[in-house]
Coordinates of C-alpha atoms and ligand atoms in Angstrom, one line a residue:
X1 CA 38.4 -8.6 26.8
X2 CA 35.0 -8.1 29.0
X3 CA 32.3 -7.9 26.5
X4 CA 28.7 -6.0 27.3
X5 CA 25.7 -7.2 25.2
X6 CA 23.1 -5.2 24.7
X7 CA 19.5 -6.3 23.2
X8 CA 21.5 -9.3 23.0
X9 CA 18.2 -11.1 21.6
X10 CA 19.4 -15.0 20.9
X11 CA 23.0 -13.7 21.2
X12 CA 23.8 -13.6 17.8
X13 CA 27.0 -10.9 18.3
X14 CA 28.1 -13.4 21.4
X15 CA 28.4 -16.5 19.2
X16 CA 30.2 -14.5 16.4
X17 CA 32.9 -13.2 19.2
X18 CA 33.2 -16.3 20.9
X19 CA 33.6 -18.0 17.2
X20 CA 36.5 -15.7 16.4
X21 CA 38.4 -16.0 19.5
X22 CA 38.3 -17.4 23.3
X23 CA 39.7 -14.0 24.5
X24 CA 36.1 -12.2 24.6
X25 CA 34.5 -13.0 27.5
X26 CA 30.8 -11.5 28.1
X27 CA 30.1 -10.4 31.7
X28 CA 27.2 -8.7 31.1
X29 CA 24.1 -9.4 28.6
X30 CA 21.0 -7.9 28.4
X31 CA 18.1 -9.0 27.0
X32 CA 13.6 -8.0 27.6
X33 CA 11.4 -8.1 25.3
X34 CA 8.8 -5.3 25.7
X35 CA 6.4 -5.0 27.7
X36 CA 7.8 -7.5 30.1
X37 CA 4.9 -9.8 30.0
X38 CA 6.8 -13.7 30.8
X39 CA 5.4 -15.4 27.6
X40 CA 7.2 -12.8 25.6
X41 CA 10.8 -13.3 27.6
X42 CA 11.7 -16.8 24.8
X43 CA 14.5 -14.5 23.0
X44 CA 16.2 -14.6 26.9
X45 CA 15.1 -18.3 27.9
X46 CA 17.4 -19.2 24.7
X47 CA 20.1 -17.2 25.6
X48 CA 20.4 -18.4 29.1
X49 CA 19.8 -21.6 27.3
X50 CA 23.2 -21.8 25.6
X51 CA 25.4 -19.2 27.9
X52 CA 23.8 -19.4 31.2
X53 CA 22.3 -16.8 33.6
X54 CA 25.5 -15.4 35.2
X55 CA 25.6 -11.6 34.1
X56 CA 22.7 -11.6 32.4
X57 CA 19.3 -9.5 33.0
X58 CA 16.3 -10.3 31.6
X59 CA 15.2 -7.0 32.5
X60 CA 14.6 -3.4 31.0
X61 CA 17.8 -2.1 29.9
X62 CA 16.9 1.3 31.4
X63 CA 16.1 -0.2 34.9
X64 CA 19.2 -1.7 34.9
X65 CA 21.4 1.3 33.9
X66 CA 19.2 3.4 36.7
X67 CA 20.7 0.8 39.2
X68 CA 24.1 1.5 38.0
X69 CA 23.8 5.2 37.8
X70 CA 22.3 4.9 41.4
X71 CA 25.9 2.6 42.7
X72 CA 23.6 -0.1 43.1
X73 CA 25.0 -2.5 40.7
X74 CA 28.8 -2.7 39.5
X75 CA 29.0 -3.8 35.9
X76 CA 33.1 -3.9 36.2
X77 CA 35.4 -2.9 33.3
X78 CA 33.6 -3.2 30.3
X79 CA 36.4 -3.5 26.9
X80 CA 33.7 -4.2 24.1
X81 CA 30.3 -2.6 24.1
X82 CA 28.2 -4.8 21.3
X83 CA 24.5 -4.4 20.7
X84 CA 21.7 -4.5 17.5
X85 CA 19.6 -2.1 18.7
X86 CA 15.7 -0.7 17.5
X87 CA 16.3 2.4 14.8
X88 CA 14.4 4.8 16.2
X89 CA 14.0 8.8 16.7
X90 CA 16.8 9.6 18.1
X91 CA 16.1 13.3 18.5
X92 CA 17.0 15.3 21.6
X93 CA 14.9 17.8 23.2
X94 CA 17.2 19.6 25.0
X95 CA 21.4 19.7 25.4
X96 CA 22.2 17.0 26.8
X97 CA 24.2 17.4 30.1
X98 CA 26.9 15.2 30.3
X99 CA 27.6 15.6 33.9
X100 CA 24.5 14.3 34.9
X101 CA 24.5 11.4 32.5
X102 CA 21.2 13.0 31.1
X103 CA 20.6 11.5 27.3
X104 CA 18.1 12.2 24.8
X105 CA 14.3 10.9 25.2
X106 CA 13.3 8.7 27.5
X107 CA 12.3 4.9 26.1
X108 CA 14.8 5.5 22.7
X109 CA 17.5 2.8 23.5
X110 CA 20.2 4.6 21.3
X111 CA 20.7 6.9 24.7
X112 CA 20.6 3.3 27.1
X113 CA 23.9 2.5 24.9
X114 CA 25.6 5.9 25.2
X115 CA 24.3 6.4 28.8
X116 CA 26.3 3.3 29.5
X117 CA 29.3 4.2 27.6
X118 CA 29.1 7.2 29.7
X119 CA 28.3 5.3 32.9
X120 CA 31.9 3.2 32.7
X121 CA 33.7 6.9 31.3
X122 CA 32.2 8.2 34.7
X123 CA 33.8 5.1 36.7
X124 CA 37.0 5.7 35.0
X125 CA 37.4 3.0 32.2
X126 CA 35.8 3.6 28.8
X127 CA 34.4 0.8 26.4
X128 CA 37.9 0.6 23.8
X129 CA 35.2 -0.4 21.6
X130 CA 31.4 0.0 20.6
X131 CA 30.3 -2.6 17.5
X132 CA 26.8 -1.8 16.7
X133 CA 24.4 -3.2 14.0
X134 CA 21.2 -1.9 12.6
X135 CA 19.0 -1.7 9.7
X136 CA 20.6 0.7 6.7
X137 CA 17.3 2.7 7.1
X138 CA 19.2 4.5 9.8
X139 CA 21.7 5.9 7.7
X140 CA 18.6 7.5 6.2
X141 CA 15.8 8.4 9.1
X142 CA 13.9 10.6 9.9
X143 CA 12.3 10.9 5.8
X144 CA 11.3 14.7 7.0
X145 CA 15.3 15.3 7.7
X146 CA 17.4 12.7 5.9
X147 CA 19.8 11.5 7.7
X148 CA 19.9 13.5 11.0
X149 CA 19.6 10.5 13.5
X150 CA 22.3 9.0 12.2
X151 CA 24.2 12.6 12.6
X152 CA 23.3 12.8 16.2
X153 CA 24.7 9.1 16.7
X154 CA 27.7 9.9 14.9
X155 CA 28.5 13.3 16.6
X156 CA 27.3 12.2 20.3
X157 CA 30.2 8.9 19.9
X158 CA 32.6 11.7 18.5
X159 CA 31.9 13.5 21.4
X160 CA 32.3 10.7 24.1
X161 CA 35.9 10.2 22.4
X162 CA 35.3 7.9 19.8
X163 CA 36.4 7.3 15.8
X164 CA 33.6 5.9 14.6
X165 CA 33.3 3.4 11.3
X166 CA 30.3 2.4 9.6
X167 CA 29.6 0.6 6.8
X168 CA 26.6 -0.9 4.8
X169 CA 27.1 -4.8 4.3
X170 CA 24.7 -7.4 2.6
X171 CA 25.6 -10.5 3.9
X172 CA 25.6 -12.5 0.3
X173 CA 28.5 -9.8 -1.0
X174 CA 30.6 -11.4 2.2
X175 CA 29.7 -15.3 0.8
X176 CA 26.5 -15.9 2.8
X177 CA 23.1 -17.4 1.8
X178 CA 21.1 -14.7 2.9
X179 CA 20.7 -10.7 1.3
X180 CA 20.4 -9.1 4.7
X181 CA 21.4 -5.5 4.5
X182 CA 22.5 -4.0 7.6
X183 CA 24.6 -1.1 8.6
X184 CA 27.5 -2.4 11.2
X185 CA 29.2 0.5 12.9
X186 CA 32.6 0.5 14.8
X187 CA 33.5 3.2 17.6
X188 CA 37.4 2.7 18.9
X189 CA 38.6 5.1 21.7
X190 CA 40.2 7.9 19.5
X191 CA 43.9 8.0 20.3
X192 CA 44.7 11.3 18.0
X193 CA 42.8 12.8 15.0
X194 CA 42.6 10.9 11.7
X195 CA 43.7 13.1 9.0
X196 CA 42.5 11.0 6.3
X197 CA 39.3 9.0 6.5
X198 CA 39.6 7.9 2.7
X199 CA 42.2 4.9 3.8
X200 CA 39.8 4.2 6.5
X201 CA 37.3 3.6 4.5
X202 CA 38.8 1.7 1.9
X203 CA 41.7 -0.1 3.6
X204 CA 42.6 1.0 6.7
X205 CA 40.2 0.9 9.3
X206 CA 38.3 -2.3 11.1
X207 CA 35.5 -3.2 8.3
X208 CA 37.5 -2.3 5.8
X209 CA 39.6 -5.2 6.5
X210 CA 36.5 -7.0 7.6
X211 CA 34.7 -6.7 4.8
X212 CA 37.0 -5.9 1.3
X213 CA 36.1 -3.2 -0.9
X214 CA 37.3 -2.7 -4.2
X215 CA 39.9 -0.1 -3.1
X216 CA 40.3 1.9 -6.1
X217 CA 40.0 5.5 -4.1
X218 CA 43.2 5.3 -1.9
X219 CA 45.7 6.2 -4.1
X220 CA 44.2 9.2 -5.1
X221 CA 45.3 12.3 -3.6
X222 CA 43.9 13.3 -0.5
X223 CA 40.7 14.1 0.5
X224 CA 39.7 16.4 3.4
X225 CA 35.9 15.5 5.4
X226 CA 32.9 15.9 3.5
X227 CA 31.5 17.3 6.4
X228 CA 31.9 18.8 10.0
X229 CA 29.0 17.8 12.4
X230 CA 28.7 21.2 14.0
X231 CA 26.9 22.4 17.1
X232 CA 24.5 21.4 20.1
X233 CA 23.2 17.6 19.8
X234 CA 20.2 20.3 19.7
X235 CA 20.7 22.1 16.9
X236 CA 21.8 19.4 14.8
X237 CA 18.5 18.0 15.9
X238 CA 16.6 20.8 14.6
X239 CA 18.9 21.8 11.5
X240 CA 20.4 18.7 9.9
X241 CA 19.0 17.1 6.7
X242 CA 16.1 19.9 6.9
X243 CA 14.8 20.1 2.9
X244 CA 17.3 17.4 1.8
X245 CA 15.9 14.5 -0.5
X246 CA 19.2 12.1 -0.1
X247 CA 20.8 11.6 3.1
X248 CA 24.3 12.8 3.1
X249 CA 25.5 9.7 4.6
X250 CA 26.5 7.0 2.1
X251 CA 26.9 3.2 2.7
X252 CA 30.3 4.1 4.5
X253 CA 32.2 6.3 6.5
X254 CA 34.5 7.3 8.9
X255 CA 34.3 9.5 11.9
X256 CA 37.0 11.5 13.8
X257 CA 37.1 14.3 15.9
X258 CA 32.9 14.9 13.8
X259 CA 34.7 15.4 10.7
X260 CA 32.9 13.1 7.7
X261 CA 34.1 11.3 5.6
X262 CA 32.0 9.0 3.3
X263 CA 31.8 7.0 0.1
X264 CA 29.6 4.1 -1.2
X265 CA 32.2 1.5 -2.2
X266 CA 31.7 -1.4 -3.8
X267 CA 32.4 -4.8 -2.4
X268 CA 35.3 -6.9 -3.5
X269 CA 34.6 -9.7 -5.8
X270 CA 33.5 -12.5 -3.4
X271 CA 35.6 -15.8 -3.2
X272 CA 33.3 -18.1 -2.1
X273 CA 29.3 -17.9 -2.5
X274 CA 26.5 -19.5 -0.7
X275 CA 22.7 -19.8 -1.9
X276 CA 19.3 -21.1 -0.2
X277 CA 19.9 -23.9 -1.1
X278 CA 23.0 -24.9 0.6
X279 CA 21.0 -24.5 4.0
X280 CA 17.4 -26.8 3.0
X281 CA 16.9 -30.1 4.6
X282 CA 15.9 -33.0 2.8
X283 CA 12.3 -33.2 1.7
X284 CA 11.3 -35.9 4.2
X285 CA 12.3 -33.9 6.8
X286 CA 10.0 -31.5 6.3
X287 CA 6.8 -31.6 8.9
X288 CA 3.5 -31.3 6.8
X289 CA 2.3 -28.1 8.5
X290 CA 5.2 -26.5 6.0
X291 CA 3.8 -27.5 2.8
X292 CA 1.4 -24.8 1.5
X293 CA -2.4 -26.2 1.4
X294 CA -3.3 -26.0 -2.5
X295 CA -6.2 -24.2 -1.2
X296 CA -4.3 -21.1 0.0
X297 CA -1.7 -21.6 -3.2
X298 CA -4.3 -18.7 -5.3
X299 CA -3.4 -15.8 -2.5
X300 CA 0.3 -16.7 -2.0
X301 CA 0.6 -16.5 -5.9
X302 CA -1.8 -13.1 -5.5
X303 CA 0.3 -11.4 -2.7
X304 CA 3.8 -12.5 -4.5
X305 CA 2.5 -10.9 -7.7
X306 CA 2.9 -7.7 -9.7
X307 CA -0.4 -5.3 -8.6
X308 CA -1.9 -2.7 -10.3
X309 CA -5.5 -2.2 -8.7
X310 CA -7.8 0.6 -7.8
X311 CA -8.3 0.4 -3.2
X312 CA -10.2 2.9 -1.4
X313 CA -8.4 4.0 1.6
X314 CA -10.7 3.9 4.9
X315 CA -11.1 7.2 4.7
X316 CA -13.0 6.3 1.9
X317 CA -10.4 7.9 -0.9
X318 CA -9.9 6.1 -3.7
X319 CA -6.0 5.4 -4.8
X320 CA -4.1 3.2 -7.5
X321 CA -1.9 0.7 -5.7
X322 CA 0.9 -0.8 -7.5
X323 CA 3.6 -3.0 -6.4
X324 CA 6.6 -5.3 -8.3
X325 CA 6.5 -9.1 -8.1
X326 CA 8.3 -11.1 -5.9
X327 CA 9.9 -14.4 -7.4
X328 CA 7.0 -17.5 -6.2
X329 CA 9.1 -20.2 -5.7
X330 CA 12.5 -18.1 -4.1
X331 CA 15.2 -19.5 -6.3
X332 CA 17.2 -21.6 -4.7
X333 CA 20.4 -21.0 -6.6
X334 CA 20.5 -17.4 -5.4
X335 CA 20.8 -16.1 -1.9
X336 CA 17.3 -15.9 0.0
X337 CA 15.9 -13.0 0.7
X338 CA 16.2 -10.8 4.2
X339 CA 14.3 -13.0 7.2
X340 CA 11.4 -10.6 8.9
X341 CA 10.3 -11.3 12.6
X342 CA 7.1 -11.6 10.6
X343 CA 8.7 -15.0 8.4
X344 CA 6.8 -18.0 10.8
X345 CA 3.2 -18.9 10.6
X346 CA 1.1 -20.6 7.8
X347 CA -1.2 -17.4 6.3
X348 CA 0.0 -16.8 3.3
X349 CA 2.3 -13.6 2.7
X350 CA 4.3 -11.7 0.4
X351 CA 7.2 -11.9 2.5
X352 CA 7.6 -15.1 3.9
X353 CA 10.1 -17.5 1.6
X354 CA 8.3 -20.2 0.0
X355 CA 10.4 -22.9 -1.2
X356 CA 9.8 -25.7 -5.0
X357 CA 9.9 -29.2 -3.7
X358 CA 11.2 -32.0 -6.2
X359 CA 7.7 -33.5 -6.3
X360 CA 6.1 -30.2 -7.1
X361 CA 4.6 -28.5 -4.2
X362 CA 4.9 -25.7 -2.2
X363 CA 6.6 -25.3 1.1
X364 CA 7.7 -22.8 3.8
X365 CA 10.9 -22.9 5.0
X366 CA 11.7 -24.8 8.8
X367 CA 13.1 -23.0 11.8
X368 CA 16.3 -24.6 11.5
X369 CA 16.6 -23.6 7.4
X370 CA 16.6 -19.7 9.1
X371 CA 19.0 -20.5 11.5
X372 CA 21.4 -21.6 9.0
X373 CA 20.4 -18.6 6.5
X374 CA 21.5 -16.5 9.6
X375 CA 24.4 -18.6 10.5
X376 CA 23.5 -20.2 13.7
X377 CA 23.9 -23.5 14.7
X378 CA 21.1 -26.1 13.5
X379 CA 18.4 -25.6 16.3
X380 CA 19.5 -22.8 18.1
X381 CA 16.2 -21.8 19.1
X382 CA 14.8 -24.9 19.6
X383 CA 14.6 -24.0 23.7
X384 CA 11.0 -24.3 24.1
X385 CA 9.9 -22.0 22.1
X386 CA 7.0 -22.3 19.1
X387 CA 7.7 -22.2 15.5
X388 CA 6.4 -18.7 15.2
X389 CA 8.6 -17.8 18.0
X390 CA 11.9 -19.1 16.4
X391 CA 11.1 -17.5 13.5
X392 CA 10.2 -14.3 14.8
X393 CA 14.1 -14.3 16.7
X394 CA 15.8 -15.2 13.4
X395 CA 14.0 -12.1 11.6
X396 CA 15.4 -10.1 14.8
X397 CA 18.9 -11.8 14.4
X398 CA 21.9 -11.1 12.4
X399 CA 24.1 -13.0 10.4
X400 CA 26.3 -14.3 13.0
X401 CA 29.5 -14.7 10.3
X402 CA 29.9 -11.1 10.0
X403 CA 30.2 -10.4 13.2
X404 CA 32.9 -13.0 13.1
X405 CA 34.5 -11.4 10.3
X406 CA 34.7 -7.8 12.6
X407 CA 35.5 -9.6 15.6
X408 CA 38.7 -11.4 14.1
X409 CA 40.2 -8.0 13.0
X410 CA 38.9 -6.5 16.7
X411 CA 40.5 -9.5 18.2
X412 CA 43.5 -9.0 16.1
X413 CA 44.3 -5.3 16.7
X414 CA 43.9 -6.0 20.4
X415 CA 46.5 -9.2 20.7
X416 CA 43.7 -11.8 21.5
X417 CA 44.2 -15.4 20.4
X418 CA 42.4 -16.7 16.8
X419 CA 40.2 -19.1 16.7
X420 CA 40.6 -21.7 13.7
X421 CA 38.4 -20.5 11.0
X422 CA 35.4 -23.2 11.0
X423 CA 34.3 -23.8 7.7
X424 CA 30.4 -24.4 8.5
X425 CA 29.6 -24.9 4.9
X426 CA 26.6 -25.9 6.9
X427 CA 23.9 -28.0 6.2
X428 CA 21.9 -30.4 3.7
X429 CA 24.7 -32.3 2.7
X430 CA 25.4 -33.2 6.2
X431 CA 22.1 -34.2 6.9
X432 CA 22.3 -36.2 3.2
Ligands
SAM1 C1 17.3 -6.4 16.8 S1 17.1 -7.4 18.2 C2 18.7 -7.9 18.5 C3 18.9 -9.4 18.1 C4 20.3 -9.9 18.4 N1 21.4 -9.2 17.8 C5 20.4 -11.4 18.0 O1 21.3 -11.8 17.4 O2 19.4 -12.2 18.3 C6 16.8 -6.2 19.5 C7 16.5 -6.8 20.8 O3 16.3 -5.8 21.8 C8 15.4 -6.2 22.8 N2 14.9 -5.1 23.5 C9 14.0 -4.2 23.1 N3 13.8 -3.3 24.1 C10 14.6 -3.6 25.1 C11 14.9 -3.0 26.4 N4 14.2 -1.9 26.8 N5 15.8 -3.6 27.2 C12 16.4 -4.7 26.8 N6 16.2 -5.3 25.6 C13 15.3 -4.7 24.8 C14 14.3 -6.9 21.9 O4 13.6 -7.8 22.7 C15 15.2 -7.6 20.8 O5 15.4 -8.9 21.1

């Protein structure tokens, strides 16, 4: 199956389809990292790094898709459309007209996705699928009208022809040292109507299988949609979620024909478990600049801790700021934490993981320790980039293991041939 990869960054989604079987083959990646500047281009260095140049364009999404909108560029058939893309407002100011391949706003990358879905409809073939990933806030956005951006998503892929999954997974449920929460969603070319979305959800459909819930809501009786996602892209733009605290949309779903359906299951109990420690190197590994200086140790233990302080705002109001505290050291029995882009560098932070060594000091954790948290191989991102740099990719990655777990049951449904499963039960005792 031809793959597409869009804002492919380090190519997280490739590795985990290429890890679940030889049968996806990606013949076009994209990957530019705003505003274009060369320095800022290290996310598509390291991709070319590991898969090579052919297919890939280190260039502006949009510029590219004007280039096949114009006949200028032929991307072929396209099977799999994959791509972790920025959340943003996904509003549209006017109807959108299909015939001219006109999306929503110009610069929101949601439309460079469906404009190419509708680019490859337009030549005749297609995507069978779209596999997206994203933070959950997207379920959620915008806060003035829960949920809506999500709504316009859902009902635009229903209206290019596709049932669309989604589902709200943190990593560590699924056996994984990290507690990454991120909303994966699955579009397959509808082939007639669901009728009931509840086995979907809960057994049927692609994450359901990917990812087990405890599936005590199909035997029930049946359930009709929750809701219909009615009118103009336009109108829900202006209408959905308006004076609604909660979004409707739980942490999963199912979409046919823009009828809703959608629960928040709960995960099955996990078989196996994995925790930050299973991915730290060995203390003498560890390069100096990691440890944290005792000098700075007072304002990582400040930021890290509970607050409850009067601030005046620059406007020159004064405000009572308060704040939990965040464990100083992480635990290492438990699974760490979500990686930020913001995780590399030596000023101290609330959100960066800091890491109890044996001897009683502080440390940061290593490029390579957030590779294996995301489930890349050791050193992926060691192509010439700086610390911060590598750091910065694996807080813009995802866990490359669940996008094996989707990609087996893709792979499956379509015929493809398995991969063995690898177990990469990765790290410090290999390097022990
Ligand atoms: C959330 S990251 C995806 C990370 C990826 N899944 C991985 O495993 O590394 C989104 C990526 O989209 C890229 N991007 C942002 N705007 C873009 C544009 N206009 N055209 C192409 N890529 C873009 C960013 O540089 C970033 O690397």
């Amino acid at each position: 199956m031809r793959v597409a990869e869009l804002f492919a960054g380090v190519g997280g989604f490739r590795l985990g389809l290429e890890t679940a079987s030889p049968g996806f083959l990606t013949s076009f990646s994209s990957q530019w990292e705003p505003p274009g500047s060369a320095g800022k281009q290290f996310a598509s260095r390291c991709y070319e790094a590991h898969f090579g140049s052919d297919g890939h364009f280190n260039e502006d999404i949009e510029k590219v898709l004007d280039r096949v909108d114009s006949g200028d560029l032929d991307l072929g058939r396209i099977d799999v459309l994959v791509g972790g893309f920025p959340c943003q407002d996904y509003s549209v100011a006017k109807p959108l007209n299909q015939s001219d391949g006109i999306a929503g706003k110009k610069g929101v990358l949601w439309w460079q996705i469906h404009r190419l879905l509708t680019l490859q409809g337009r030549s005749g073939h297609f995507p069978e699928w779209v596999f997206l990933e994203n933070v959950d806030r997207l379920l959620k956005s915008p806060a003035t009208q829960r949920g809506r951006d999500f709504a316009i998503m859902l009902a635009s892929l229903s209206d290019l022809g596709y049932d669309v999954e989604w589902r709200v997974v943190n990593a560590a449920d699924y056996g994984f040292p990290q507690r990454r929460r991120r909303v994966f969603i699955v579009g397959q070319r509808r082939k007639q109507p669901v009728v009931d979305g509840t086995r979907m959800v809960f057994r049927d459909g692609v994450l359901a299988r990917a990812f087990p819930v405890l599936n005590d809501k199909v035997s029930e009786s049946f359930e009709g949609p929750h809701i219909v996602l009615k009118g103009e892209l336009s109108q829900i733009t202006r209408e959905f979620g308006v004076g609604v605290v909660q979004s409707t949309f739980l942490s999963a779903g199912f979409v046919s024909n823009r009828r809703v359906w959608t629960f928040g299951p709960k995960p099955a109990q996990p078989t196996e478990r994995a925790v930050l420690d299973d991915v730290l190197v060995e203390e003498h590994l560890v390069p100096r600049e990691f440890f944290v200086a005792e000098a700075s140790l007072t304002k990582w233990k400040y930021l890290k801790g509970s607050k409850n302080e009067p601030r005046v705002h620059r406007s020159g109001g004064r405000y009572f700021y308060t704040e939990g505290a965040l464990p100083f050291p992480d635990p290492a029995d438990r699974p760490a934490r979500t990686i930020l882009t913001s995780e590399g560098g030596s000023a101290p932070s609330r959100s960066k993981h800091i890491v109890a060594t044996s001897d009683g000091r502080y440390r940061r954790l290593l490029p390579l320790e957030l590779e294996r948290l995301n489930g890349f191989m050791d050193d992926w991102t060691d192509t010439g980039m700086t610390d911060n740099q590598r750091a910065f990719c694996m807080g813009n990655a995802l866990v490359v293991g669940l996008v094996e777990k989707v990609a087996r049951v893709i792979a499956k449904d379509s015929g493809l041939t398995l991969r063995r499963k690898n177990k990469r039960k990765v790290a410090r005792r290999s390097m022990r």
